[in-house]
Amino acid sequence: MISIDSALCRGCGLCVKACAQQALSIENKKALCKESCTLCGICIDACPFGALSFPQKDKAKDLSAYRGIWVVAQCLEGKLLPVSLELVGKARQLADEKHVLLSAVLLSAPSEALAQELIFAGADQVLLLSTAPSQMEEEEELAFRLLAREIAQRKPEIVLFGATLFGRSIAPRLAAHLQTGLTADCTELSIDPQQGLLLQTRPAFGGNLMATIATASARPQMATVRSGIFPLPPKDLSRIGQQVLLPALPKKKTKLHILESHRETGCASIASAPLLVVAGKGIGTKKNMKLVHQFAQLSGAQVGVSRPLVEAGWADYSQQVGQTGFTVRPKLLLSLGVSGAIQHLAGIMGAETIIAVNTDPDAPIFQAADYCIEADCMAVLEELIQIYKI
Ligand SMILES: Cc1cc2nc3c(=O)[nH]c(=O)nc-3n(C[C@H](O)[C@H](O)[C@H](O)COP(=O)(O)OP(=O)(O)OC[C@H]3O[C@@H](n4cnc5c(N)ncnc54)[C@H](O)[C@@H]3O)c2cc1C
């Protein structure tokens, strides 16, 4: 929370007006800050008397008290999200390197079967909610309060979230509350061999370079990772682990009211498609998308596209592959007329086999492809359609 120097505060209320979170009020002619403060700092600039400031960092904070890795696991319709299992698989490697315990926090009604699934994927223990949210709108508020309490008490060194809508909303909120760092949309996580810090790598400067970020002076070290970045871990049925029921939270009115909710469409189909045909600007015209779809239907593939095709309205965003689209991990990816810009490659490097068709022998996609066909992609596509039709 923002620090208020009551000797300087005149109770003018300018900070109250400036605060979008309604986290400030005037009581007994002095400003008062509530828990809902997100430390955005707007009130500090609004105060003409210099009475407000960011809280002093606790210099005496004992970072060595923080130990263990947590993965915050999410469910949808009673099933664990793939990204949660992918994160548990990656976190298992990190925990083994650091010789620490790996815990998964299951954000759903307590379920032995789901907890067991997290253990088979690599968790040593699963922390279960004892107060399950009864309504959608309660979920995030409840998860925030619960995680804030448990992280403060149990002190994990690293906390990882899936970069889902939920993860992208709650992780920054928690990081601000805990006064720690957060790296969003990491594409690699590793442990620094010297200091044991979490090295969080993500694209920076429009994807033109990769930045590796470490949170050296605050805990926990927090990161979000998009679905498909790490492979799903194998199920090890011999693994055993503990299930711990977290103490219930007192009921509290939520500030968030969801009026309507819509399911995202399409994202699951390209992110988890085993066979993917990806079209780029090289296909020439919107009309040619029909042939791409015809081939996809004949071969059982899903259709992905490069960003310019989404921008041109040839395809939906849910089909965009790359840094600002979806990360895909198909067994086979057929790339048609895609140049292979770094932002596009960021989304396809998990593909097992890439076949690329491009007229330019120097196209960067050929550096990433296993098989390179220097040809007109539409001619190749038409031939493939004929083969499938036979
Ligand atoms: C911050 C940021 C984020 C971005 N995020 C993404 C993202 O998520 N996904 C993404 O895709 N892009 C993204 N981009 C855009 C990216 O930089 C490229 O501009 C884009 O990927 C290029 O798409 P393309 O390869 O289809 O088109 P082009 O670059 O125009 O390439 C077309 C290719 O087709 C070839 N070609 C032409 N005719 C034929 C033919 N008849 N047969 C075969 N080949 C042919 C050409 O040789 C060329 O290599 C992002 C950019 C920025 C700055």
Tab-separated table of C-alpha atoms and ligand atoms in Angstrom:
chain	number	residue	atom	x	y	z
A	1	MET	CA	0.000	0.000	0.000
A	2	ILE	CA	1.009	3.636	-0.565
A	3	SER	CA	2.715	5.267	2.443
A	4	ILE	CA	1.060	8.420	3.766
A	5	ASP	CA	2.975	10.938	5.854
A	6	SER	CA	0.218	12.286	8.092
A	7	ALA	CA	2.346	15.296	9.088
A	8	LEU	CA	2.369	16.445	5.438
A	9	CYS	CA	-1.181	15.385	4.488
A	10	ARG	CA	-3.719	18.266	4.536
A	11	GLY	CA	-6.733	16.082	3.778
A	12	CYS	CA	-7.413	17.970	0.511
A	13	GLY	CA	-8.776	14.823	-1.191
A	14	LEU	CA	-6.917	15.287	-4.508
A	15	CYS	CA	-5.412	11.793	-4.112
A	16	VAL	CA	-8.905	10.327	-3.556
A	17	LYS	CA	-10.087	11.918	-6.821
A	18	ALA	CA	-7.002	10.653	-8.690
A	19	CYS	CA	-7.299	7.037	-7.523
A	20	ALA	CA	-9.033	4.836	-10.111
A	21	GLN	CA	-9.136	1.913	-7.650
A	22	GLN	CA	-11.072	3.897	-5.012
A	23	ALA	CA	-8.378	2.750	-2.617
A	24	LEU	CA	-8.049	6.116	-0.864
A	25	SER	CA	-10.419	7.913	1.444
A	26	ILE	CA	-10.252	10.856	3.842
A	27	GLU	CA	-10.777	9.958	7.467
A	28	ASN	CA	-10.336	12.502	10.252
A	29	LYS	CA	-8.972	14.977	7.675
A	30	LYS	CA	-6.150	12.639	6.631
A	31	ALA	CA	-5.781	10.354	3.619
A	32	LEU	CA	-6.143	6.649	4.301
A	33	CYS	CA	-5.061	3.855	1.953
A	34	LYS	CA	-6.973	0.554	1.669
A	35	GLU	CA	-5.890	-2.949	0.648
A	36	SER	CA	-7.276	-2.511	-2.863
A	37	CYS	CA	-4.305	-0.182	-3.657
A	38	THR	CA	-2.420	-1.474	-6.697
A	39	LEU	CA	0.594	0.803	-6.152
A	40	CYS	CA	0.039	2.482	-9.522
A	41	GLY	CA	1.468	5.732	-8.054
A	42	ILE	CA	-1.022	8.145	-9.652
A	43	CYS	CA	-1.942	9.546	-6.223
A	44	ILE	CA	1.733	10.348	-5.509
A	45	ASP	CA	1.811	12.670	-8.520
A	46	ALA	CA	-1.585	14.128	-7.592
A	47	CYS	CA	-0.525	15.172	-4.063
A	48	PRO	CA	0.782	18.775	-4.042
A	49	PHE	CA	2.222	18.365	-0.522
A	50	GLY	CA	4.476	15.348	-1.148
A	51	ALA	CA	2.627	13.396	1.535
A	52	LEU	CA	2.320	10.178	-0.465
A	53	SER	CA	5.131	7.860	-1.458
A	54	PHE	CA	5.783	4.286	-2.491
A	55	PRO	CA	6.370	2.067	0.536
A	56	GLN	CA	9.999	1.648	1.531
A	57	LYS	CA	11.412	-1.693	0.472
A	58	ASP	CA	12.043	-3.850	3.486
A	59	LYS	CA	15.816	-3.906	3.399
A	60	ALA	CA	15.982	-6.537	6.101
A	61	LYS	CA	13.787	-8.974	4.081
A	62	ASP	CA	15.386	-12.377	4.438
A	63	LEU	CA	15.336	-13.840	0.933
A	64	SER	CA	16.784	-17.122	2.177
A	65	ALA	CA	13.476	-17.769	3.970
A	66	TYR	CA	11.886	-18.302	0.525
A	67	ARG	CA	12.099	-21.876	-0.732
A	68	GLY	CA	10.349	-24.111	-3.226
A	69	ILE	CA	8.561	-23.644	-6.525
A	70	TRP	CA	4.811	-23.188	-7.026
A	71	VAL	CA	2.747	-23.628	-10.139
A	72	VAL	CA	-0.725	-22.099	-10.022
A	73	ALA	CA	-2.880	-24.692	-11.816
A	74	GLN	CA	-6.160	-23.759	-13.504
A	75	CYS	CA	-9.116	-25.865	-14.536
A	76	LEU	CA	-11.803	-25.430	-17.142
A	77	GLU	CA	-14.960	-27.524	-17.005
A	78	GLY	CA	-13.392	-29.954	-14.552
A	79	LYS	CA	-10.209	-30.497	-16.572
A	80	LEU	CA	-6.732	-29.133	-15.956
A	81	LEU	CA	-5.608	-26.670	-18.605
A	82	PRO	CA	-2.729	-28.075	-20.688
A	83	VAL	CA	-0.609	-25.017	-19.815
A	84	SER	CA	-0.819	-25.946	-16.116
A	85	LEU	CA	0.549	-29.430	-16.804
A	86	GLU	CA	3.201	-28.019	-19.168
A	87	LEU	CA	4.325	-25.666	-16.387
A	88	VAL	CA	4.441	-28.491	-13.839
A	89	GLY	CA	6.676	-30.446	-16.260
A	90	LYS	CA	9.076	-27.496	-16.661
A	91	ALA	CA	8.970	-26.620	-12.970
A	92	ARG	CA	9.903	-30.237	-12.146
A	93	GLN	CA	13.206	-29.741	-14.023
A	94	LEU	CA	13.810	-26.426	-12.208
A	95	ALA	CA	12.968	-27.959	-8.807
A	96	ASP	CA	15.355	-30.872	-9.439
A	97	GLU	CA	18.131	-28.430	-10.326
A	98	LYS	CA	17.513	-26.432	-7.164
A	99	HIS	CA	16.780	-29.527	-5.021
A	100	VAL	CA	13.555	-28.011	-3.730
A	101	LEU	CA	9.921	-29.067	-3.403
A	102	LEU	CA	7.508	-28.462	-6.284
A	103	SER	CA	3.959	-27.541	-5.250
A	104	ALA	CA	0.931	-27.034	-7.470
A	105	VAL	CA	-1.904	-24.846	-6.192
A	106	LEU	CA	-5.143	-26.227	-7.608
A	107	LEU	CA	-7.621	-23.434	-8.223
A	108	SER	CA	-10.847	-25.412	-8.300
A	109	ALA	CA	-13.099	-27.269	-5.913
A	110	PRO	CA	-10.850	-29.808	-4.128
A	111	SER	CA	-10.467	-32.849	-6.373
A	112	GLU	CA	-8.340	-35.859	-5.527
A	113	ALA	CA	-8.265	-36.950	-9.181
A	114	LEU	CA	-6.993	-33.575	-10.438
A	115	ALA	CA	-4.452	-33.369	-7.628
A	116	GLN	CA	-3.254	-36.861	-8.566
A	117	GLU	CA	-2.885	-35.763	-12.197
A	118	LEU	CA	-0.645	-32.881	-11.089
A	119	ILE	CA	1.431	-35.289	-9.002
A	120	PHE	CA	1.798	-37.704	-11.956
A	121	ALA	CA	2.980	-34.708	-14.033
A	122	GLY	CA	5.724	-33.908	-11.510
A	123	ALA	CA	4.343	-32.059	-8.453
A	124	ASP	CA	5.553	-33.167	-4.996
A	125	GLN	CA	2.518	-31.719	-3.286
A	126	VAL	CA	-0.783	-30.150	-4.266
A	127	LEU	CA	-2.305	-27.322	-2.265
A	128	LEU	CA	-6.098	-27.529	-2.487
A	129	LEU	CA	-8.671	-24.813	-1.872
A	130	SER	CA	-11.061	-25.656	0.900
A	131	THR	CA	-13.357	-22.789	-0.102
A	132	ALA	CA	-14.230	-23.413	-3.732
A	133	PRO	CA	-15.673	-20.444	-5.554
A	134	SER	CA	-19.439	-20.725	-5.858
A	135	GLN	CA	-19.657	-18.188	-8.655
A	136	MET	CA	-17.445	-17.203	-11.570
A	137	GLU	CA	-16.980	-13.643	-10.360
A	138	GLU	CA	-15.744	-14.858	-6.989
A	139	GLU	CA	-12.977	-16.918	-8.525
A	140	GLU	CA	-10.344	-14.271	-9.140
A	141	GLU	CA	-10.980	-12.365	-5.934
A	142	LEU	CA	-10.860	-15.577	-3.925
A	143	ALA	CA	-7.716	-16.805	-5.692
A	144	PHE	CA	-6.028	-13.438	-5.143
A	145	ARG	CA	-6.766	-13.356	-1.440
A	146	LEU	CA	-5.836	-16.972	-0.971
A	147	LEU	CA	-2.576	-16.805	-2.923
A	148	ALA	CA	-1.573	-13.531	-1.260
A	149	ARG	CA	-2.107	-15.101	2.155
A	150	GLU	CA	-0.427	-18.435	1.374
A	151	ILE	CA	2.581	-16.901	-0.427
A	152	ALA	CA	3.156	-14.552	2.527
A	153	GLN	CA	2.985	-17.476	4.949
A	154	ARG	CA	4.681	-20.316	3.062
A	155	LYS	CA	7.213	-18.170	1.158
A	156	PRO	CA	7.778	-19.965	-2.151
A	157	GLU	CA	10.866	-18.765	-4.011
A	158	ILE	CA	9.291	-19.016	-7.475
A	159	VAL	CA	5.615	-18.809	-8.530
A	160	LEU	CA	4.595	-19.640	-12.119
A	161	PHE	CA	1.271	-18.929	-13.856
A	162	GLY	CA	-0.143	-19.852	-17.248
A	163	ALA	CA	-0.486	-16.722	-19.405
A	164	THR	CA	-4.247	-17.268	-19.636
A	165	LEU	CA	-6.687	-14.384	-19.225
A	166	PHE	CA	-6.892	-15.346	-15.559
A	167	GLY	CA	-3.109	-15.645	-15.113
A	168	ARG	CA	-2.517	-12.346	-16.897
A	169	SER	CA	-4.970	-10.669	-14.583
A	170	ILE	CA	-4.036	-12.150	-11.237
A	171	ALA	CA	-0.224	-12.420	-11.528
A	172	PRO	CA	0.439	-8.655	-11.895
A	173	ARG	CA	-2.038	-7.934	-9.118
A	174	LEU	CA	-0.214	-10.342	-6.816
A	175	ALA	CA	3.221	-9.069	-7.842
A	176	ALA	CA	2.184	-5.493	-6.995
A	177	HIS	CA	0.697	-6.632	-3.697
A	178	LEU	CA	3.816	-8.647	-2.778
A	179	GLN	CA	6.142	-5.922	-4.123
A	180	THR	CA	8.033	-8.285	-6.325
A	181	GLY	CA	8.889	-8.640	-10.005
A	182	LEU	CA	6.919	-10.422	-12.703
A	183	THR	CA	8.050	-11.391	-16.188
A	184	ALA	CA	5.141	-11.947	-18.580
A	185	ASP	CA	5.014	-14.362	-21.530
A	186	CYS	CA	8.325	-16.105	-20.903
A	187	THR	CA	9.566	-18.375	-23.658
A	188	GLU	CA	12.281	-20.014	-21.554
A	189	LEU	CA	12.912	-20.538	-17.853
A	190	SER	CA	16.171	-21.744	-16.367
A	191	ILE	CA	18.184	-21.575	-13.166
A	192	ASP	CA	21.269	-19.408	-12.911
A	193	PRO	CA	24.009	-21.871	-11.864
A	194	GLN	CA	25.863	-19.276	-9.741
A	195	GLN	CA	23.129	-17.664	-7.662
A	196	GLY	CA	20.248	-20.065	-8.187
A	197	LEU	CA	18.018	-17.257	-9.492
A	198	LEU	CA	15.200	-17.926	-11.954
A	199	LEU	CA	16.284	-16.709	-15.398
A	200	GLN	CA	13.185	-15.594	-17.286
A	201	THR	CA	13.637	-15.162	-21.026
A	202	ARG	CA	11.116	-13.360	-23.211
A	203	PRO	CA	11.075	-11.421	-26.498
A	204	ALA	CA	11.768	-7.695	-26.143
A	205	PHE	CA	11.838	-4.663	-28.440
A	206	GLY	CA	9.145	-5.955	-30.773
A	207	GLY	CA	10.583	-9.448	-30.683
A	208	ASN	CA	13.860	-8.393	-32.248
A	209	LEU	CA	15.906	-9.606	-29.318
A	210	MET	CA	15.452	-11.957	-26.404
A	211	ALA	CA	15.848	-10.484	-22.908
A	212	THR	CA	16.747	-12.603	-19.902
A	213	ILE	CA	15.384	-11.126	-16.689
A	214	ALA	CA	16.190	-12.071	-13.093
A	215	THR	CA	14.440	-10.844	-9.956
A	216	ALA	CA	17.470	-10.471	-7.721
A	217	SER	CA	16.217	-8.510	-4.729
A	218	ALA	CA	12.577	-9.484	-4.176
A	219	ARG	CA	10.617	-12.678	-3.644
A	220	PRO	CA	8.888	-14.643	-4.957
A	221	GLN	CA	10.240	-14.575	-8.491
A	222	MET	CA	7.118	-14.617	-10.659
A	223	ALA	CA	6.547	-15.414	-14.316
A	224	THR	CA	3.731	-16.197	-16.742
A	225	VAL	CA	4.153	-18.611	-19.669
A	226	ARG	CA	1.838	-19.102	-22.634
A	227	SER	CA	0.327	-22.431	-23.565
A	228	GLY	CA	2.445	-24.596	-25.873
A	229	ILE	CA	5.828	-23.130	-24.897
A	230	PHE	CA	6.856	-26.228	-22.927
A	231	PRO	CA	5.937	-29.800	-23.849
A	232	LEU	CA	3.380	-31.740	-21.847
A	233	PRO	CA	5.270	-33.883	-19.341
A	234	PRO	CA	4.881	-37.664	-19.515
A	235	LYS	CA	2.472	-39.134	-16.950
A	236	ASP	CA	4.517	-40.963	-14.317
A	237	LEU	CA	1.969	-43.176	-12.547
A	238	SER	CA	4.571	-44.289	-9.991
A	239	ARG	CA	4.895	-40.799	-8.510
A	240	ILE	CA	3.387	-40.196	-5.092
A	241	GLY	CA	2.746	-36.844	-3.466
A	242	GLN	CA	0.957	-35.066	-0.697
A	243	GLN	CA	-2.375	-33.275	-0.889
A	244	VAL	CA	-2.715	-30.340	1.518
A	245	LEU	CA	-6.039	-28.642	2.206
A	246	LEU	CA	-5.565	-24.898	2.679
A	247	PRO	CA	-7.488	-23.196	5.501
A	248	ALA	CA	-10.761	-21.588	4.413
A	249	LEU	CA	-11.023	-17.873	3.797
A	250	PRO	CA	-13.605	-15.673	5.458
A	251	LYS	CA	-16.412	-14.730	3.043
A	252	LYS	CA	-16.067	-11.273	1.555
A	253	LYS	CA	-18.113	-9.363	-0.989
A	254	THR	CA	-16.447	-9.294	-4.371
A	255	LYS	CA	-15.801	-6.003	-6.136
A	256	LEU	CA	-15.885	-7.645	-9.552
A	257	HIS	CA	-19.153	-8.448	-11.260
A	258	ILE	CA	-19.053	-10.357	-14.541
A	259	LEU	CA	-22.134	-9.509	-16.583
A	260	GLU	CA	-21.546	-11.942	-19.457
A	261	SER	CA	-18.844	-14.367	-20.407
A	262	HIS	CA	-17.904	-15.812	-23.790
A	263	ARG	CA	-15.698	-18.803	-24.503
A	264	GLU	CA	-12.617	-18.060	-26.621
A	265	THR	CA	-12.936	-19.980	-29.837
A	266	GLY	CA	-10.343	-21.560	-32.047
A	267	CYS	CA	-7.395	-21.235	-29.674
A	268	ALA	CA	-7.444	-24.867	-28.604
A	269	SER	CA	-7.604	-26.135	-32.163
A	270	ILE	CA	-4.369	-24.644	-33.511
A	271	ALA	CA	-2.420	-24.743	-30.244
A	272	SER	CA	-2.958	-28.473	-29.853
A	273	ALA	CA	-3.286	-29.517	-33.523
A	274	PRO	CA	-1.002	-32.419	-34.456
A	275	LEU	CA	-1.064	-31.409	-38.130
A	276	LEU	CA	-0.980	-27.761	-39.140
A	277	VAL	CA	-0.885	-25.952	-42.468
A	278	VAL	CA	0.252	-22.346	-42.053
A	279	ALA	CA	-0.364	-19.802	-44.795
A	280	GLY	CA	1.601	-16.582	-45.255
A	281	LYS	CA	1.431	-13.563	-47.572
A	282	GLY	CA	3.083	-15.699	-50.265
A	283	ILE	CA	-0.246	-17.422	-50.999
A	284	GLY	CA	-1.078	-14.225	-52.924
A	285	THR	CA	-4.805	-13.595	-52.506
A	286	LYS	CA	-7.634	-14.097	-50.023
A	287	LYS	CA	-9.279	-16.408	-52.567
A	288	ASN	CA	-6.406	-18.858	-52.147
A	289	MET	CA	-7.379	-19.359	-48.488
A	290	LYS	CA	-10.185	-21.568	-49.865
A	291	LEU	CA	-7.590	-23.959	-51.283
A	292	VAL	CA	-5.661	-23.915	-48.007
A	293	HIS	CA	-8.881	-24.889	-46.176
A	294	GLN	CA	-9.675	-27.541	-48.786
A	295	PHE	CA	-6.267	-29.121	-48.271
A	296	ALA	CA	-6.664	-28.911	-44.499
A	297	GLN	CA	-10.016	-30.684	-44.695
A	298	LEU	CA	-8.641	-33.453	-46.923
A	299	SER	CA	-5.555	-34.032	-44.771
A	300	GLY	CA	-7.163	-33.543	-41.345
A	301	ALA	CA	-4.971	-30.512	-40.601
A	302	GLN	CA	-5.895	-27.255	-38.853
A	303	VAL	CA	-5.212	-23.918	-40.546
A	304	GLY	CA	-2.847	-21.347	-39.068
A	305	VAL	CA	-1.714	-18.055	-40.626
A	306	SER	CA	0.955	-15.385	-40.307
A	307	ARG	CA	-0.040	-12.020	-38.826
A	308	PRO	CA	-0.455	-10.039	-42.074
A	309	LEU	CA	-3.273	-12.397	-43.087
A	310	VAL	CA	-5.154	-11.600	-39.891
A	311	GLU	CA	-4.532	-7.906	-40.403
A	312	ALA	CA	-5.823	-8.176	-43.988
A	313	GLY	CA	-8.970	-9.933	-42.778
A	314	TRP	CA	-8.146	-13.194	-44.590
A	315	ALA	CA	-8.260	-15.170	-41.355
A	316	ASP	CA	-9.316	-14.876	-37.731
A	317	TYR	CA	-6.924	-13.939	-34.909
A	318	SER	CA	-7.546	-17.362	-33.360
A	319	GLN	CA	-5.538	-18.734	-36.317
A	320	GLN	CA	-2.523	-16.449	-35.924
A	321	VAL	CA	0.719	-18.243	-35.198
A	322	GLY	CA	3.607	-16.414	-33.543
A	323	GLN	CA	4.738	-14.135	-30.777
A	324	THR	CA	1.492	-12.168	-30.639
A	325	GLY	CA	-0.621	-15.111	-31.765
A	326	PHE	CA	-0.551	-18.724	-30.625
A	327	THR	CA	2.355	-21.024	-29.914
A	328	VAL	CA	1.937	-24.327	-31.720
A	329	ARG	CA	3.602	-27.706	-31.283
A	330	PRO	CA	2.311	-29.912	-34.122
A	331	LYS	CA	3.977	-33.136	-35.175
A	332	LEU	CA	4.031	-31.776	-38.733
A	333	LEU	CA	3.777	-28.169	-39.894
A	334	LEU	CA	3.458	-27.276	-43.573
A	335	SER	CA	4.414	-23.627	-44.080
A	336	LEU	CA	3.195	-22.008	-47.323
A	337	GLY	CA	4.590	-18.663	-48.447
A	338	VAL	CA	5.720	-17.563	-44.979
A	339	SER	CA	8.963	-15.557	-44.808
A	340	GLY	CA	9.846	-16.744	-41.277
A	341	ALA	CA	10.190	-13.427	-39.435
A	342	ILE	CA	11.500	-13.842	-35.875
A	343	GLN	CA	8.066	-13.026	-34.429
A	344	HIS	CA	6.530	-15.825	-36.501
A	345	LEU	CA	9.277	-18.317	-35.683
A	346	ALA	CA	8.679	-17.660	-31.946
A	347	GLY	CA	5.395	-19.521	-32.312
A	348	ILE	CA	6.501	-22.539	-34.353
A	349	MET	CA	9.810	-23.658	-32.903
A	350	GLY	CA	8.112	-26.403	-30.890
A	351	ALA	CA	6.926	-28.161	-34.097
A	352	GLU	CA	8.468	-31.614	-34.513
A	353	THR	CA	8.893	-31.363	-38.294
A	354	ILE	CA	8.571	-28.265	-40.483
A	355	ILE	CA	8.171	-28.415	-44.259
A	356	ALA	CA	8.461	-24.940	-45.792
A	357	VAL	CA	7.549	-23.857	-49.317
A	358	ASN	CA	8.896	-20.505	-50.464
A	359	THR	CA	10.111	-19.044	-53.765
A	360	ASP	CA	12.978	-17.217	-52.061
A	361	PRO	CA	15.952	-19.489	-51.315
A	362	ASP	CA	17.143	-16.977	-48.681
A	363	ALA	CA	13.831	-16.853	-46.789
A	364	PRO	CA	14.568	-17.222	-43.023
A	365	ILE	CA	11.879	-19.924	-42.741
A	366	PHE	CA	14.316	-22.267	-44.509
A	367	GLN	CA	16.729	-21.908	-41.548
A	368	ALA	CA	14.026	-23.249	-39.234
A	369	ALA	CA	12.591	-25.903	-41.593
A	370	ASP	CA	13.533	-29.579	-41.717
A	371	TYR	CA	12.512	-29.836	-45.390
A	372	CYS	CA	12.804	-26.837	-47.745
A	373	ILE	CA	10.897	-26.664	-51.033
A	374	GLU	CA	11.912	-23.761	-53.260
A	375	ALA	CA	8.740	-23.427	-55.338
A	376	ASP	CA	5.451	-21.612	-55.838
A	377	CYS	CA	3.431	-22.608	-52.777
A	378	MET	CA	0.078	-22.525	-54.602
A	379	ALA	CA	1.368	-24.933	-57.264
A	380	VAL	CA	2.589	-27.278	-54.501
A	381	LEU	CA	-0.741	-26.959	-52.692
A	382	GLU	CA	-2.768	-27.760	-55.813
A	383	GLU	CA	-0.639	-30.842	-56.424
A	384	LEU	CA	-1.085	-31.976	-52.821
A	385	ILE	CA	-4.864	-31.551	-53.138
A	386	GLN	CA	-4.863	-33.721	-56.265
A	387	ILE	CA	-2.837	-36.423	-54.451
A	388	TYR	CA	-5.286	-36.435	-51.522
A	389	LYS	CA	-8.251	-36.588	-53.897
A	390	ILE	CA	-6.986	-39.749	-55.581
B	1	LIG	C1	5.732	-6.821	-32.212
B	1	LIG	C2	5.470	-7.694	-33.422
B	1	LIG	C3	4.787	-8.869	-33.246
B	1	LIG	C4	4.531	-9.695	-34.349
B	1	LIG	N1	3.852	-10.871	-34.143
B	1	LIG	C5	3.696	-11.698	-35.193
B	1	LIG	C6	3.045	-12.969	-35.010
B	1	LIG	O1	2.582	-13.329	-33.928
B	1	LIG	N2	2.926	-13.780	-36.069
B	1	LIG	C7	3.407	-13.431	-37.326
B	1	LIG	O2	3.266	-14.230	-38.256
B	1	LIG	N3	3.971	-12.241	-37.520
B	1	LIG	C8	4.118	-11.368	-36.499
B	1	LIG	N4	4.694	-10.151	-36.728
B	1	LIG	C9	4.950	-9.736	-38.124
B	1	LIG	C10	6.257	-10.298	-38.653
B	1	LIG	O3	7.328	-9.440	-38.328
B	1	LIG	C11	6.199	-10.438	-40.188
B	1	LIG	O4	5.893	-9.192	-40.746
B	1	LIG	C12	5.189	-11.465	-40.656
B	1	LIG	O5	5.356	-12.684	-39.992
B	1	LIG	C13	5.366	-11.673	-42.173
B	1	LIG	O6	4.351	-12.510	-42.641
B	1	LIG	P1	4.558	-13.339	-43.960
B	1	LIG	O7	5.797	-14.151	-43.862
B	1	LIG	O8	3.284	-14.025	-44.236
B	1	LIG	O9	4.678	-12.186	-45.074
B	1	LIG	P2	5.919	-11.649	-45.834
B	1	LIG	O10	6.976	-11.159	-44.937
B	1	LIG	O11	5.366	-10.691	-46.847
B	1	LIG	O12	6.525	-12.900	-46.605
B	1	LIG	C14	5.923	-13.561	-47.660
B	1	LIG	C15	6.837	-14.685	-48.085
B	1	LIG	O13	6.216	-15.418	-49.124
B	1	LIG	C16	7.182	-15.715	-50.115
B	1	LIG	N5	6.443	-15.884	-51.372
B	1	LIG	C17	5.920	-14.925	-52.196
B	1	LIG	N6	5.250	-15.498	-53.209
B	1	LIG	C18	5.349	-16.834	-53.029
B	1	LIG	C19	4.835	-17.947	-53.743
B	1	LIG	N7	4.088	-17.810	-54.830
B	1	LIG	N8	5.159	-19.171	-53.284
B	1	LIG	C20	5.913	-19.349	-52.168
B	1	LIG	N9	6.404	-18.317	-51.447
B	1	LIG	C21	6.120	-17.088	-51.883
B	1	LIG	C22	8.148	-14.568	-50.103
B	1	LIG	O14	9.402	-14.972	-50.606
B	1	LIG	C23	8.202	-14.233	-48.612
B	1	LIG	O15	9.216	-14.959	-47.967
B	1	LIG	C24	4.962	-9.316	-35.649
B	1	LIG	C25	5.662	-8.120	-35.798
B	1	LIG	C26	5.909	-7.321	-34.716
B	1	LIG	C27	6.672	-6.038	-34.922
